[in-house]
C-alpha cells in the first residue's frame, strides 16, 4: 500500500467531470466506499452513482485483469492469458512489419471519448507516422472546439467558478444537460446548479423540458437539429436592435458589417417555423441575453450531433463575442493554467497530438482527408467504411483504446465486418469483455482511476487535480504506460522521452519544484486568473481579432458566415413520422459502460425509448411495452417510457446498450442498437458530424 490512511482524497474519472472524492479503505487497503469531497472547489461535495460504483467496478468478477490472446477463430470466445511482454512483443512485431510494407498509414489508433490516454494516443500514432488517429471527436465537442479555434483562437469556457468572484448573470444552456446526469466537458453539475441559482436570466434551448428548463426564465423548446437557425435569429435581434457591445465589436472583431448584412435575412419570424420556437420568445431570449451581463453559454452535444454542428458552433461564438462576453469575469473565458505545471491540455498545447512528428506528405494519406475540412483527425465513419470497402485503401491493423464502437458509433454492422473479416490484427484495451473486445486478437487490461497516479489537467485548465493510485488489481496497466513501452519498442523515443509514466508525471510537475507525492498531498493547484487578455495580446486568429467572418473558412471555400442546413431526411415524413433523437446522456451509465455493475443497472435495467404521453395514447403504447424503432437503415427494440417533457412527435432512444449477461460474442448488442439506426450518407459538410440527434423514425409494437 502506498497510502496507509483509511481515507484517501483523490479525483474521480468515472466521466469527464473530475469530481474530487474521498475513498474509504478497508484494513487491507482496498477501496470500499467513495463519497464526494465537501471541501472541493471543483465539485463542492458532489458525487454521482458512477463515482460511487468505483470499488464495484474494479473488483467485478468479469473484469479483465491480464492480457489475453485469442486462441480460436475470431469471436469464438477462446482466449489464453499471456504476459505483458508477449503481448507487447507481438504488437511491436506486427506494427513494425506493416510500417515497412505497405506503410505506417495501414495501422490506425482508434480511441473513445477523452480520457487520460488521450495524452498519448494521438502522439503515438502520429509519431508512428500514421495519420489515422480515429475518435468520436467529429460528433463530440470538437465541432465546438475547432470552430472556437477559427473564430476566437481559443476555447471559451463558462466562468462558473468565478475566480474574480463574479458569477454569470445570464446563462444560455443550449444542448447541454449535465445538470441531470452528472458532468460534461469538465463541468460538474454542482457548479451548473449554483450558476443557475445565481443567474438573473436562464435561457434553456432543448427539445426536451429538462431540469434546467424547469428552472429557466426562458425555455425554447427547439425542434432537434435547428440550433443554427435559432442562433441566427438571436443575432438578427441583437444586431438590428443595436444591443451588441459596440466598443468590443469595433475594436476586437472583423466583419461586423458583413455579419449585420447577413443576419438581416433571418428575423425570428423566419426561424419560427424552422425551430418551432415562437418568434416573440426568440426575441425575448435574445434581448435578455444581450442586456444581462455578464453572460455565459453552456453548450453541448445537442448542438454537435446535427448537420449544422459546425455552423451552429460558429453562430454561438459570434453571440458570445458581440455581446461582449469574451474573457470578462463571469463570461466566457480563457483560463490561465496554474503556474509550475507543464501543459498537457489540447486546448492549450496542440503538440499533445504530436502532429509535429507526422512527416510531410503523410497527412494527405489520412482516410477521409479533405472530405470535411474541419474534421478532427481521421473521420470515424469514413475509417470503418474503408476497412470494409478497401477505398481509398484497407487498413491492416487497429488498436482500439477505450472504445466500444459496435455500440457507440454508426453502421455497427460495418464495424463488425471490419473487425471480424477485414482487419488483419486488432488490439482492444478495456476493463471488460465488450462486444468489440470479443472480436479482437489481443486484449489489454486497462487501469481504472482508482488504480492510477495522475496529474489531472484535461478539460479544465483553471486547476490541476491530483489522482492517486489506491490499489493494483491483477496485471492491469495504465494505458499510457502501455503506449510508452510499445513506443520504445518501436523506436519512437523522440516523441516519448520518458522512461515510464511516473517519469512523465514528474516531468509535468518539474517547473513547480514539487515531486508527485507532495503534489498529491496538496490535491489541487489553482491558476491565478487574469481577464481581458486580448487587450494586450489580441486574439490568436489570422487577423488577431475575433473573426465574425472567418478568413479560414473563406480560404477553405466554406461559408464564412453561419448558414443553417435543414436535417436531411425531413421530407421522409410520411414513412417515418417521428423525429428521432438519440443518445442523450443518462445518469447511471457512461456511454456503453456500467451495464454489468449491479448498483448502476438497478437504476436503469433496460434500454428506453421515450415518447410523449399523447403519442403513447394514440399508438396505444403502455409504459414498459417493447417497441421497435425503425429507420431507413435498421430497427432496434426498446422499452417504452412516457415523458411529457418531449414534443409529441419527438422520440428519444438511448444509445450504447449491450447486455453483458447475454452470451458472447454479441452480448445482445444488436437488439437495442442506435448504432444500427443510422447510415453513412449524411454528414455536417464542415466537421463530418452525424445527425444522431435529428433523424427520423417510425415505431411499431415489438413482440
Ligand atoms: N446514437 C448516439 N451515439 C452516440 C452519442 C449520441 O449522442 N447518440 N454520443 C457519442 C459521444 S458524445 C461519444 S464521446 C461516443 C463515445 O463512444 P465510446 O468512447 O466508444 O464509448 P464508451 O462506451 O465510453 O467506450 C468506452 C469503452 O472504454 C472502456 N474504458 C473506460 N475507461 C477506460 C480507460 O481509461 N482505458 C481503457 N483502455 N478503456 C476504458 C469502457 O469499459 C468501454 O468499454 O459515443 C457517441 N455515440
Ligand atoms: N452520465 C453520463 N455523463 C456523461 C456521459 C455519459 O455517457 N453519461 N458522456 C460524456 C460525454 S462523452 C459527453 S460528450 C457529454 C455530453 O453531454 P451533453 O453535452 O449534455 O449531451 P447530451 O446529453 O447528448 O445532450 C444534451 C441535451 O441536448 C438536448 N438536445 C438533443 N438534440 C438537440 C438539438 O438539436 N438542439 C439542442 N439545443 N438540444 C438538443 C438533449 O435533449 C439533452 O438534454 O457528457 C459526458 N458525461
Ligand atoms: S460526475 Fe463524473 S467525475 Fe463526478 S462523481 Fe460522477 S462519474 Fe465521477
Ligand atoms: Mo462525447
mmCIF file of C-alpha atoms and ligand atoms in Angstrom, residues 11-21 34 43 46-52 181-184 187-189 449 587 590, ligand 3:
data_model
loop_
_atom_site.group_PDB
_atom_site.id
_atom_site.type_symbol
_atom_site.label_atom_id
_atom_site.label_comp_id
_atom_site.label_asym_id
_atom_site.label_seq_id
_atom_site.Cartn_x
_atom_site.Cartn_y
_atom_site.Cartn_z
ATOM 1 C CA UNK A 11 -10.297 12.712 -8.051
ATOM 2 C CA UNK A 12 -12.831 10.601 -9.903
ATOM 3 C CA UNK A 13 -12.641 9.754 -13.600
ATOM 4 C CA UNK A 14 -15.949 7.949 -13.961
ATOM 5 C CA UNK A 15 -16.780 10.578 -16.587
ATOM 6 C CA UNK A 16 -15.361 13.907 -17.751
ATOM 7 C CA UNK A 17 -16.364 15.600 -14.555
ATOM 8 C CA UNK A 18 -13.302 15.211 -12.411
ATOM 9 C CA UNK A 19 -15.042 15.472 -9.064
ATOM 10 C CA UNK A 20 -12.813 15.440 -6.035
ATOM 11 C CA UNK A 21 -13.728 12.471 -3.878
ATOM 12 C CA UNK A 34 -16.392 6.626 -2.354
ATOM 13 C CA UNK A 43 -17.360 19.724 -7.150
ATOM 14 C CA UNK A 46 -20.933 16.228 -5.295
ATOM 15 C CA UNK A 47 -20.775 12.558 -6.235
ATOM 16 C CA UNK A 48 -22.889 10.541 -8.644
ATOM 17 C CA UNK A 49 -23.694 6.813 -8.773
ATOM 18 C CA UNK A 50 -20.912 6.160 -11.302
ATOM 19 C CA UNK A 51 -18.335 7.642 -8.981
ATOM 20 C CA UNK A 52 -19.712 5.703 -6.036
ATOM 21 C CA UNK A 181 -26.704 13.305 -15.431
ATOM 22 C CA UNK A 182 -23.559 14.370 -13.565
ATOM 23 C CA UNK A 183 -20.968 16.209 -15.580
ATOM 24 C CA UNK A 184 -19.823 17.005 -19.105
ATOM 25 C CA UNK A 187 -18.208 20.960 -15.808
ATOM 26 C CA UNK A 188 -19.727 19.381 -12.729
ATOM 27 C CA UNK A 189 -23.495 19.610 -12.314
ATOM 28 C CA UNK A 449 -8.948 5.740 -11.936
ATOM 29 C CA UNK A 587 -27.001 9.348 -15.001
ATOM 30 C CA UNK A 590 -21.100 6.480 -19.171
HETATM 31 S S1 LIG B 3 -19.987 13.187 -12.175
HETATM 32 FE FE1 LIG B 3 -18.289 12.063 -13.149
HETATM 33 S S2 LIG B 3 -16.430 12.719 -12.050
HETATM 34 FE FE2 LIG B 3 -18.230 13.272 -10.780
HETATM 35 S S3 LIG B 3 -18.540 11.515 -9.415
HETATM 36 FE FE3 LIG B 3 -19.841 11.166 -11.215
HETATM 37 S S4 LIG B 3 -18.537 9.925 -12.551
HETATM 38 FE FE4 LIG B 3 -17.165 10.851 -11.045
#
